[in-house]
Amino acid sequence: MTKVLLTGGAGFIGSHTGLTLLESGHQVVVVDDFSNGSAEAMRRVAELAGLGPWRQASTEHWTAADPEGGRLTLIRGDVRSPQDLDRAFTVDGGDISAVLHFAGLKAVGESMTQPLRYWDVNVTGTVRLLEAMGRHGCQTLVFSSSATLYGTTDQVPIPETAPLQPINPYGYTKAAVERLLTDVAASAPGWRIALLRYFNPVGAHPSGRIGEDPNGLPNNLFPFLCQVAAGRRRHLQVFGGDWPTPDGTGVRDYLHVMDLAEGHGRALDLLLAEPPQRLTLNLGSGRGHSVLEVVQTFEATNGLRLPYTVVARRPGDSAVSVADPREAERRMGWRTRRSLADICRDGWAWQSANPQGYRSAEKEPIGELIRAQHGS
Ligand code: WQD
C-alpha cells in the first residue's frame, strides 16, 4: 500500500486517476485550490471507491476511509504555497511515496491573454512542488504533459522524438516544465520522473457520476458537444471544413479518460519498481478521428441529433494530430482499450445525468464546500 499525492486531483484527469489509484490499493492525498476542480467530484470518487463518510480533520482537510485501509484525503490548497504543500506531505503521518502533478492551467486561448498567470501557476507551481518534494524526501513524479508541445507538426503519427515546437503560452509552459524536470533529474541521483504527453483525453467514468466539467464555455470539442446534446448550448461550430483530411474536418487522437487514468497507474508502478530514470511517453490511441466522425459516432451511439454548422478554421489549429503510442506499450504494456463509441456512450452518461456538471451538487458537507467555492 503506497501513499501518493495528486496535485490538482479534483479536476477532470485527476479525479479519474485518483479513483483508479484507490481501486488499485493506493492511499491518495489530493491538494487542490478548486479553481478548476470540484470537491463534489471528490465526494463522488470516495463513493465510487466504497470509502466511508467524510470526516473533517481540520478546517482545510477532509478524509474518507474504509476499514481495509483505503483512504482519500482532500486538502484545499494552492500548489504555489509552500505551507499548503507541506501540509499535503505531512497530513495523516506523511510518508508520500510519489506525486502525480495535475495542477495547472490548460486552456490554449486563455493562455494567450493571461501568459503571466499561466507561467506562474504552471511553472512556478512546479518549482514550488519540487522544493517541497526535496524537503520531504520524495523523488518520484508523474507529470501531466501534453501533445500541445508538438505544435502544428506534419508528422503523422507523432513519436516522442518529434521536435518540440509549441505555438502558444500554454504549450511553452509545458515545454518549460519538461525542461525543468529534465534538469532536476540530471542534477542528483534518485529521481524517478515520467513525462506523460496526453493527446485528447475525453469521455467520463462509465458510472456517469464523474466527468469533465469545464468552467464557463468549453474550449474543447467533446465537452462542448456534450453540452449541445444536453441542451445547454444551442449548436456546435465545426472549425473548418477545408482541411486536407478525408472529410475536410480536423483529425485528432481521442483517448478515453479511463484509459488515460490507467496509463498513470502503469507509469507510477513502473517508476516505483524500476531504477531511477526519466521516461517520456505519448498517451494516445494511435487512431485519428475527424470532428464529423466524432459527431456522427456520438449521434449513432446515443440515438440523438447534434445541430452543427461548419465555420472558418480556428487560429492555431492543425489538420491532424495523432500519437505514435508504441513506446508506452513497449515500456509499460499500456495501450488504449476503449473505442470512440465507448467514449461517446460514457461521456453522454455523465452529461445527461449532470446537465449542469457538479454545480447541482447534492447536499453534503463537501457539497457545502462546493457552494462556498463557487460563491453560489
Ligand atoms: C479538437 C478538434 C478543433 C471545438 C487542445 C489542446 C491540447 C489538449 C486538448 C490540454 C479540432 C475542433 C473544437 C469546437 C471544433 N489540452 N473543434 N469545434 O485543439 O486538439 O487540443 O485540447 O493539454 O493541449 O491544444 O482539442 O477539443 O479544442 O479540438 O470543431 O467547438 O475539434 O478544430 O480539430 P485540441 P479541441
CSV table of C-alpha atoms and ligand atoms in Angstrom, one decimal:
chain,number,residue,atom,x,y,z
A,1,MET,CA,0.0,0.0,0.0
A,2,THR,CA,1.7,3.2,-1.1
A,3,LYS,CA,0.5,6.7,-0.4
A,4,VAL,CA,0.5,9.2,-3.3
A,5,LEU,CA,-0.1,12.9,-3.6
A,6,LEU,CA,-2.2,14.2,-6.5
A,7,THR,CA,-1.9,18.0,-7.1
A,8,GLY,CA,-5.0,19.2,-8.9
A,9,GLY,CA,-6.6,15.8,-8.1
A,10,ALA,CA,-10.1,17.3,-8.0
A,11,GLY,CA,-10.0,18.1,-11.7
A,12,PHE,CA,-11.1,16.0,-14.7
A,13,ILE,CA,-8.0,13.8,-15.2
A,14,GLY,CA,-7.0,13.9,-11.6
A,15,SER,CA,-10.4,12.7,-10.3
A,16,HIS,CA,-10.5,9.7,-12.7
A,17,THR,CA,-6.9,8.9,-11.9
A,18,GLY,CA,-7.5,9.2,-8.2
A,19,LEU,CA,-10.3,6.7,-8.4
A,20,THR,CA,-8.2,4.2,-10.4
A,21,LEU,CA,-5.3,4.5,-7.9
A,22,LEU,CA,-7.7,4.0,-4.9
A,23,GLU,CA,-9.1,0.9,-6.7
A,24,SER,CA,-5.5,-0.4,-7.1
A,25,GLY,CA,-5.0,-0.1,-3.4
A,26,HIS,CA,-3.0,3.1,-3.1
A,27,GLN,CA,-3.9,5.7,-0.4
A,28,VAL,CA,-4.5,9.1,-2.1
A,29,VAL,CA,-4.0,12.6,-0.9
A,30,VAL,CA,-5.4,15.4,-3.1
A,31,VAL,CA,-4.4,19.0,-2.8
A,32,ASP,CA,-6.5,21.3,-5.0
A,33,ASP,CA,-7.5,25.0,-4.9
A,34,PHE,CA,-10.8,24.2,-6.7
A,35,SER,CA,-10.2,26.9,-9.3
A,36,ASN,CA,-11.0,24.3,-11.9
A,37,GLY,CA,-11.7,21.2,-9.8
A,38,SER,CA,-14.6,20.2,-7.6
A,39,ALA,CA,-14.8,18.8,-4.1
A,40,GLU,CA,-18.1,17.3,-5.2
A,41,ALA,CA,-16.1,15.2,-7.6
A,42,MET,CA,-14.0,14.1,-4.7
A,43,ARG,CA,-17.1,13.2,-2.7
A,44,ARG,CA,-18.3,11.0,-5.6
A,45,VAL,CA,-14.8,9.4,-6.1
A,46,ALA,CA,-15.0,8.3,-2.4
A,47,GLU,CA,-18.5,7.0,-3.0
A,48,LEU,CA,-17.4,5.0,-6.1
A,49,ALA,CA,-14.3,3.7,-4.2
A,50,GLY,CA,-16.5,2.5,-1.4
A,51,LEU,CA,-14.9,4.8,1.2
A,52,GLY,CA,-16.8,5.7,4.4
A,53,PRO,CA,-18.3,9.1,5.3
A,54,TRP,CA,-16.1,12.1,5.2
A,55,ARG,CA,-14.5,13.3,8.4
A,56,GLN,CA,-13.4,16.9,8.6
A,57,ALA,CA,-10.0,16.6,10.2
A,58,SER,CA,-9.3,20.3,10.2
A,59,THR,CA,-10.7,23.5,8.7
A,60,GLU,CA,-8.8,22.7,5.5
A,61,HIS,CA,-8.8,19.0,5.2
A,62,TRP,CA,-11.2,16.1,5.0
A,63,THR,CA,-10.7,12.3,5.0
A,64,ALA,CA,-12.8,9.4,3.8
A,65,ALA,CA,-11.5,6.0,4.8
A,66,ASP,CA,-12.6,2.3,4.9
A,67,PRO,CA,-11.8,-0.4,7.5
A,68,GLU,CA,-9.4,-2.1,5.0
A,69,GLY,CA,-7.1,0.8,4.9
A,70,GLY,CA,-8.3,2.6,1.8
A,71,ARG,CA,-8.1,6.4,2.4
A,72,LEU,CA,-8.7,9.6,0.4
A,73,THR,CA,-7.6,12.8,2.0
A,74,LEU,CA,-8.6,16.1,0.5
A,75,ILE,CA,-6.7,19.3,1.2
A,76,ARG,CA,-7.8,22.7,-0.1
A,77,GLY,CA,-4.5,24.4,-1.1
A,78,ASP,CA,-2.5,26.1,-3.8
A,79,VAL,CA,0.5,24.3,-5.4
A,80,ARG,CA,2.4,27.6,-5.3
A,81,SER,CA,2.1,27.8,-1.5
A,82,PRO,CA,5.0,26.0,0.4
A,83,GLN,CA,2.7,25.9,3.5
A,84,ASP,CA,-0.1,24.2,1.7
A,85,LEU,CA,2.3,21.7,0.1
A,86,ASP,CA,4.0,21.0,3.5
A,87,ARG,CA,0.5,20.2,4.9
A,88,ALA,CA,-0.2,17.8,1.9
A,89,PHE,CA,3.1,16.0,2.5
A,90,THR,CA,2.7,15.6,6.3
A,91,VAL,CA,-1.1,15.1,6.7
A,92,ASP,CA,-2.1,11.7,8.4
A,93,GLY,CA,1.5,10.8,9.2
A,94,GLY,CA,3.0,11.9,5.8
A,95,ASP,CA,5.0,9.2,4.0
A,96,ILE,CA,4.2,10.2,0.4
A,97,SER,CA,5.9,7.8,-2.0
A,98,ALA,CA,5.1,9.7,-5.2
A,99,VAL,CA,3.5,12.7,-6.6
A,100,LEU,CA,1.2,12.9,-9.7
A,101,HIS,CA,1.2,16.5,-10.8
A,102,PHE,CA,-2.0,17.6,-12.5
A,103,ALA,CA,-2.4,21.1,-11.0
A,104,GLY,CA,-2.1,23.6,-13.9
A,105,LEU,CA,-4.0,25.8,-16.3
A,106,LYS,CA,-4.7,24.3,-19.7
A,107,ALA,CA,-6.8,26.5,-21.9
A,108,VAL,CA,-4.9,27.4,-25.0
A,109,GLY,CA,-6.9,30.5,-25.8
A,110,GLU,CA,-6.9,31.8,-22.2
A,111,SER,CA,-3.1,31.4,-22.1
A,112,MET,CA,-2.8,33.9,-25.0
A,113,THR,CA,-4.5,36.6,-22.9
A,114,GLN,CA,-3.1,35.6,-19.5
A,115,PRO,CA,0.5,34.5,-20.0
A,116,LEU,CA,1.8,35.7,-16.6
A,117,ARG,CA,-0.9,33.6,-14.8
A,118,TYR,CA,0.0,30.6,-16.9
A,119,TRP,CA,3.7,30.9,-16.3
A,120,ASP,CA,3.1,31.4,-12.6
A,121,VAL,CA,0.7,28.5,-12.0
A,122,ASN,CA,2.2,26.0,-14.4
A,123,VAL,CA,6.0,26.8,-14.0
A,124,THR,CA,6.4,28.5,-10.6
A,125,GLY,CA,3.9,26.0,-9.2
A,126,THR,CA,6.1,23.1,-10.3
A,127,VAL,CA,9.2,24.8,-8.9
A,128,ARG,CA,7.4,25.1,-5.5
A,129,LEU,CA,6.3,21.5,-5.7
A,130,LEU,CA,9.9,20.2,-6.5
A,131,GLU,CA,11.2,22.3,-3.5
A,132,ALA,CA,8.5,20.7,-1.3
A,133,MET,CA,9.4,17.2,-2.6
A,134,GLY,CA,13.1,17.9,-1.6
A,135,ARG,CA,12.0,19.0,1.9
A,136,HIS,CA,10.0,15.8,2.3
A,137,GLY,CA,12.4,13.3,0.7
A,138,CYS,CA,10.2,12.4,-2.3
A,139,GLN,CA,11.8,11.9,-5.7
A,140,THR,CA,9.1,10.2,-7.7
A,141,LEU,CA,7.0,12.3,-10.0
A,142,VAL,CA,4.5,11.7,-12.8
A,143,PHE,CA,3.9,14.9,-14.8
A,144,SER,CA,0.8,15.8,-16.7
A,145,SER,CA,2.3,17.0,-20.0
A,146,SER,CA,0.6,17.5,-23.4
A,147,ALA,CA,0.8,16.8,-27.1
A,148,THR,CA,0.4,20.6,-27.5
A,149,LEU,CA,4.2,20.6,-27.2
A,150,TYR,CA,4.5,19.2,-30.7
A,151,GLY,CA,2.7,22.3,-32.2
A,152,THR,CA,1.4,22.1,-35.7
A,153,THR,CA,3.8,19.3,-36.9
A,154,ASP,CA,3.2,17.5,-40.2
A,155,GLN,CA,4.4,14.2,-38.7
A,156,VAL,CA,1.6,11.5,-38.6
A,157,PRO,CA,1.7,9.7,-36.3
A,158,ILE,CA,3.8,11.8,-33.8
A,159,PRO,CA,6.6,9.9,-31.9
A,160,GLU,CA,8.2,11.2,-28.7
A,161,THR,CA,11.3,12.1,-30.7
A,162,ALA,CA,9.4,14.7,-32.8
A,163,PRO,CA,10.7,18.2,-32.3
A,164,LEU,CA,9.0,20.3,-29.6
A,165,GLN,CA,7.6,23.4,-31.2
A,166,PRO,CA,4.9,24.8,-29.0
A,167,ILE,CA,2.9,27.7,-30.6
A,168,ASN,CA,1.1,29.2,-27.6
A,169,PRO,CA,1.9,30.2,-24.0
A,170,TYR,CA,0.2,27.1,-22.6
A,171,GLY,CA,2.4,24.9,-24.7
A,172,TYR,CA,5.5,26.9,-23.8
A,173,THR,CA,4.8,26.4,-20.1
A,174,LYS,CA,4.6,22.6,-20.6
A,175,ALA,CA,7.9,22.7,-22.5
A,176,ALA,CA,9.5,24.7,-19.8
A,177,VAL,CA,8.3,22.3,-17.1
A,178,GLU,CA,9.6,19.3,-19.1
A,179,ARG,CA,13.0,21.1,-19.3
A,180,LEU,CA,12.9,21.9,-15.6
A,181,LEU,CA,12.2,18.2,-14.8
A,182,THR,CA,14.9,17.0,-17.1
A,183,ASP,CA,17.4,19.3,-15.4
A,184,VAL,CA,16.3,18.2,-11.9
A,185,ALA,CA,16.5,14.5,-12.9
A,186,ALA,CA,20.1,15.1,-14.1
A,187,SER,CA,21.1,17.1,-11.0
A,188,ALA,CA,21.0,14.4,-8.4
A,189,PRO,CA,20.7,10.6,-8.2
A,190,GLY,CA,17.5,9.0,-7.2
A,191,TRP,CA,14.9,10.9,-9.3
A,192,ARG,CA,12.2,8.9,-10.9
A,193,ILE,CA,10.2,11.0,-13.4
A,194,ALA,CA,7.6,10.2,-16.0
A,195,LEU,CA,6.5,12.9,-18.5
A,196,LEU,CA,3.2,11.8,-19.9
A,197,ARG,CA,2.2,13.7,-23.1
A,198,TYR,CA,-1.6,13.4,-23.4
A,199,PHE,CA,-3.3,13.7,-26.8
A,200,ASN,CA,-7.0,14.4,-26.5
A,201,PRO,CA,-8.5,13.0,-23.2
A,202,VAL,CA,-12.3,12.8,-23.4
A,203,GLY,CA,-15.3,10.8,-22.0
A,204,ALA,CA,-16.1,10.0,-18.4
A,205,HIS,CA,-16.3,7.2,-15.9
A,206,PRO,CA,-19.0,4.7,-17.1
A,207,SER,CA,-21.0,5.2,-13.9
A,208,GLY,CA,-21.9,8.8,-15.0
A,209,ARG,CA,-21.0,10.1,-11.6
A,210,ILE,CA,-17.8,11.9,-12.5
A,211,GLY,CA,-16.8,13.5,-15.8
A,212,GLU,CA,-15.5,16.6,-17.4
A,213,ASP,CA,-17.0,19.9,-16.1
A,214,PRO,CA,-15.1,22.8,-17.6
A,215,ASN,CA,-15.7,26.3,-16.1
A,216,GLY,CA,-17.6,28.5,-18.5
A,217,LEU,CA,-17.7,28.0,-22.2
A,218,PRO,CA,-15.9,24.8,-23.1
A,219,ASN,CA,-12.8,25.4,-25.3
A,220,ASN,CA,-12.7,21.7,-26.4
A,221,LEU,CA,-14.8,19.8,-28.9
A,222,PHE,CA,-16.0,16.9,-26.7
A,223,PRO,CA,-17.3,18.8,-23.7
A,224,PHE,CA,-18.9,21.4,-26.0
A,225,LEU,CA,-20.6,18.7,-28.0
A,226,CYS,CA,-21.9,17.0,-24.8
A,227,GLN,CA,-23.4,20.3,-23.6
A,228,VAL,CA,-25.1,20.8,-27.0
A,229,ALA,CA,-26.6,17.3,-26.6
A,230,ALA,CA,-27.8,18.3,-23.1
A,231,GLY,CA,-29.4,21.5,-24.5
A,232,ARG,CA,-27.0,23.7,-22.5
A,233,ARG,CA,-25.5,25.1,-25.8
A,234,ARG,CA,-27.5,25.8,-29.0
A,235,HIS,CA,-25.3,24.2,-31.6
A,236,LEU,CA,-21.8,23.1,-32.4
A,237,GLN,CA,-19.5,25.1,-34.6
A,238,VAL,CA,-17.1,22.9,-36.6
A,239,PHE,CA,-13.9,24.8,-37.0
A,240,GLY,CA,-13.0,24.3,-40.7
A,241,GLY,CA,-14.4,22.1,-43.4
A,242,ASP,CA,-11.5,22.6,-45.8
A,243,TRP,CA,-8.6,20.8,-44.0
A,244,PRO,CA,-6.6,18.3,-46.1
A,245,THR,CA,-8.4,15.4,-44.4
A,246,PRO,CA,-10.8,12.8,-45.7
A,247,ASP,CA,-13.9,14.8,-44.8
A,248,GLY,CA,-12.3,18.2,-44.5
A,249,THR,CA,-12.6,18.5,-40.7
A,250,GLY,CA,-9.8,18.3,-38.2
A,251,VAL,CA,-8.4,14.9,-37.1
A,252,ARG,CA,-7.4,14.2,-33.5
A,253,ASP,CA,-6.4,11.3,-31.3
A,254,TYR,CA,-9.2,11.0,-28.7
A,255,LEU,CA,-8.5,8.7,-25.8
A,256,HIS,CA,-10.9,7.7,-23.1
A,257,VAL,CA,-10.1,9.3,-19.7
A,258,MET,CA,-10.3,5.9,-18.0
A,259,ASP,CA,-7.6,4.6,-20.4
A,260,LEU,CA,-5.6,7.7,-19.5
A,261,ALA,CA,-6.1,7.1,-15.8
A,262,GLU,CA,-4.9,3.5,-16.2
A,263,GLY,CA,-1.9,4.8,-18.0
A,264,HIS,CA,-0.9,6.9,-15.0
A,265,GLY,CA,-1.3,3.8,-12.8
A,266,ARG,CA,1.1,1.9,-15.1
A,267,ALA,CA,3.6,4.7,-15.1
A,268,LEU,CA,3.5,5.0,-11.3
A,269,ASP,CA,4.0,1.3,-10.9
A,270,LEU,CA,6.9,1.3,-13.4
A,271,LEU,CA,8.7,4.2,-11.6
A,272,LEU,CA,8.3,2.6,-8.2
A,273,ALA,CA,9.6,-0.8,-9.4
A,274,GLU,CA,12.5,0.3,-11.7
A,275,PRO,CA,15.7,2.1,-11.0
A,276,PRO,CA,15.8,5.9,-11.2
A,277,GLN,CA,15.1,7.2,-14.7
A,278,ARG,CA,13.3,9.9,-16.7
A,279,LEU,CA,10.6,8.5,-19.0
A,280,THR,CA,8.8,10.4,-21.8
A,281,LEU,CA,5.7,8.8,-23.2
A,282,ASN,CA,2.9,9.7,-25.6
A,283,LEU,CA,-0.5,8.7,-24.2
A,284,GLY,CA,-2.9,8.3,-27.2
A,285,SER,CA,-4.8,5.7,-29.1
A,286,GLY,CA,-2.7,5.9,-32.3
A,287,ARG,CA,-6.0,6.3,-34.2
A,288,GLY,CA,-7.3,9.6,-35.7
A,289,HIS,CA,-11.0,10.7,-35.9
A,290,SER,CA,-12.3,13.8,-37.6
A,291,VAL,CA,-14.7,16.2,-36.0
A,292,LEU,CA,-17.6,14.9,-38.1
A,293,GLU,CA,-16.7,11.3,-37.2
A,294,VAL,CA,-17.0,12.2,-33.6
A,295,VAL,CA,-20.3,14.0,-34.2
A,296,GLN,CA,-21.7,11.0,-36.2
A,297,THR,CA,-20.5,8.4,-33.6
A,298,PHE,CA,-22.0,10.4,-30.8
A,299,GLU,CA,-25.3,10.7,-32.6
A,300,ALA,CA,-25.4,7.0,-33.5
A,301,THR,CA,-24.2,5.7,-30.1
A,302,ASN,CA,-26.7,7.8,-28.1
A,303,GLY,CA,-29.6,8.0,-30.6
A,304,LEU,CA,-29.8,11.8,-30.9
A,305,ARG,CA,-29.1,14.6,-33.4
A,306,LEU,CA,-26.5,17.2,-32.9
A,307,PRO,CA,-27.1,20.6,-34.6
A,308,TYR,CA,-23.8,22.0,-36.1
A,309,THR,CA,-22.6,24.4,-38.7
A,310,VAL,CA,-19.2,24.4,-40.4
A,311,VAL,CA,-17.4,27.7,-39.9
A,312,ALA,CA,-13.9,29.1,-40.5
A,313,ARG,CA,-10.8,27.4,-39.1
A,314,ARG,CA,-9.8,28.3,-35.5
A,315,PRO,CA,-6.4,30.1,-35.4
A,316,GLY,CA,-3.6,27.9,-34.2
A,317,ASP,CA,-5.3,24.6,-35.2
A,318,SER,CA,-3.6,22.0,-37.3
A,319,ALA,CA,-5.2,19.5,-39.7
A,320,VAL,CA,-4.0,16.2,-38.0
A,321,SER,CA,-2.6,15.3,-34.6
A,322,VAL,CA,-2.3,11.6,-33.8
A,323,ALA,CA,0.0,9.8,-31.4
A,324,ASP,CA,2.5,7.1,-32.1
A,325,PRO,CA,1.8,5.2,-28.8
A,326,ARG,CA,4.2,2.3,-29.4
A,327,GLU,CA,6.7,3.5,-26.7
A,328,ALA,CA,4.1,3.4,-23.9
A,329,GLU,CA,3.1,-0.1,-25.0
A,330,ARG,CA,6.8,-1.2,-25.1
A,331,ARG,CA,7.8,0.3,-21.8
A,332,MET,CA,4.7,-0.3,-19.7
A,333,GLY,CA,2.4,-2.6,-21.6
A,334,TRP,CA,-0.2,0.1,-21.9
A,335,ARG,CA,-2.5,0.8,-24.8
A,336,THR,CA,-6.0,2.3,-25.1
A,337,ARG,CA,-8.7,-0.3,-24.7
A,338,ARG,CA,-11.9,1.8,-25.2
A,339,SER,CA,-13.3,2.9,-28.6
A,340,LEU,CA,-14.8,6.2,-29.8
A,341,ALA,CA,-18.2,4.7,-29.2
A,342,ASP,CA,-17.3,3.9,-25.6
A,343,ILE,CA,-16.1,7.5,-25.2
A,344,CYS,CA,-19.4,8.8,-26.6
A,345,ARG,CA,-21.5,6.5,-24.5
A,346,ASP,CA,-19.8,7.3,-21.3
A,347,GLY,CA,-19.5,11.0,-22.0
A,348,TRP,CA,-23.2,11.2,-22.5
A,349,ALA,CA,-24.0,9.1,-19.4
A,350,TRP,CA,-22.1,11.8,-17.4
A,351,GLN,CA,-23.6,14.8,-19.2
A,352,SER,CA,-27.2,13.6,-19.3
A,353,ALA,CA,-27.1,12.8,-15.6
A,354,ASN,CA,-25.4,16.1,-14.7
A,355,PRO,CA,-26.6,18.7,-17.3
A,356,GLN,CA,-25.1,21.5,-15.1
A,357,GLY,CA,-22.0,19.5,-14.2
A,358,TYR,CA,-21.1,19.4,-10.4
A,359,ARG,CA,-22.9,22.7,-9.7
A,360,SER,CA,-26.1,20.7,-8.9
A,361,ALA,CA,-24.2,19.1,-6.0
A,362,GLU,CA,-26.3,17.0,-3.6
A,363,LYS,CA,-26.5,18.4,0.0
A,364,GLU,CA,-23.4,17.0,1.7
A,365,PRO,CA,-20.7,18.7,3.9
A,366,ILE,CA,-18.4,18.5,0.9
A,367,GLY,CA,-21.2,20.0,-1.2
A,368,GLU,CA,-21.4,22.9,1.2
A,369,LEU,CA,-17.8,23.4,0.4
A,370,ILE,CA,-18.6,23.5,-3.3
A,371,ARG,CA,-21.2,26.2,-2.8
A,372,ALA,CA,-18.6,28.2,-0.9
A,373,GLN,CA,-16.0,27.7,-3.6
A,374,HIS,CA,-18.3,28.9,-6.4
A,375,GLY,CA,-19.7,31.7,-4.3
A,376,SER,CA,-23.2,30.4,-5.1
B,1,WQD,C1,-10.3,19.2,-31.3
B,1,WQD,C2,-10.8,19.3,-32.8
B,1,WQD,C3,-10.9,21.6,-33.5
B,1,WQD,C4,-14.0,22.8,-30.6
B,1,WQD,C5,-6.4,21.0,-27.1
B,1,WQD,C6,-5.2,21.5,-26.5
B,1,WQD,C7,-4.4,20.3,-26.1
B,1,WQD,C8,-5.2,19.5,-25.1
B,1,WQD,C9,-6.5,19.1,-25.7
B,1,WQD,C10,-4.5,20.1,-22.9
B,1,WQD,C11,-10.0,20.4,-33.6
B,1,WQD,C12,-12.3,21.0,-33.4
B,1,WQD,C13,-13.1,22.1,-31.3
B,1,WQD,C14,-15.2,23.2,-31.3
B,1,WQD,C15,-14.4,22.2,-33.3
B,1,WQD,N1,-5.4,20.1,-23.9
B,1,WQD,N2,-13.3,21.8,-32.6
B,1,WQD,N3,-15.4,22.9,-32.6
B,1,WQD,O1,-7.2,21.7,-30.0
B,1,WQD,O2,-6.8,19.2,-30.4
B,1,WQD,O3,-6.2,20.2,-28.2
B,1,WQD,O4,-7.1,20.3,-26.1
B,1,WQD,O5,-3.4,19.6,-22.9
B,1,WQD,O6,-3.2,20.8,-25.4
B,1,WQD,O7,-4.4,22.1,-27.6
B,1,WQD,O8,-8.6,20.0,-28.8
B,1,WQD,O9,-11.0,19.7,-28.5
B,1,WQD,O10,-10.1,22.0,-28.8
B,1,WQD,O11,-10.2,20.5,-30.7
B,1,WQD,O12,-14.6,21.9,-34.5
B,1,WQD,O13,-16.1,23.9,-30.6
B,1,WQD,O14,-12.1,19.8,-32.7
B,1,WQD,O15,-10.7,22.5,-34.6
B,1,WQD,O16,-10.0,19.9,-34.9
B,1,WQD,P1,-7.2,20.3,-29.5
B,1,WQD,P2,-10.0,20.6,-29.1
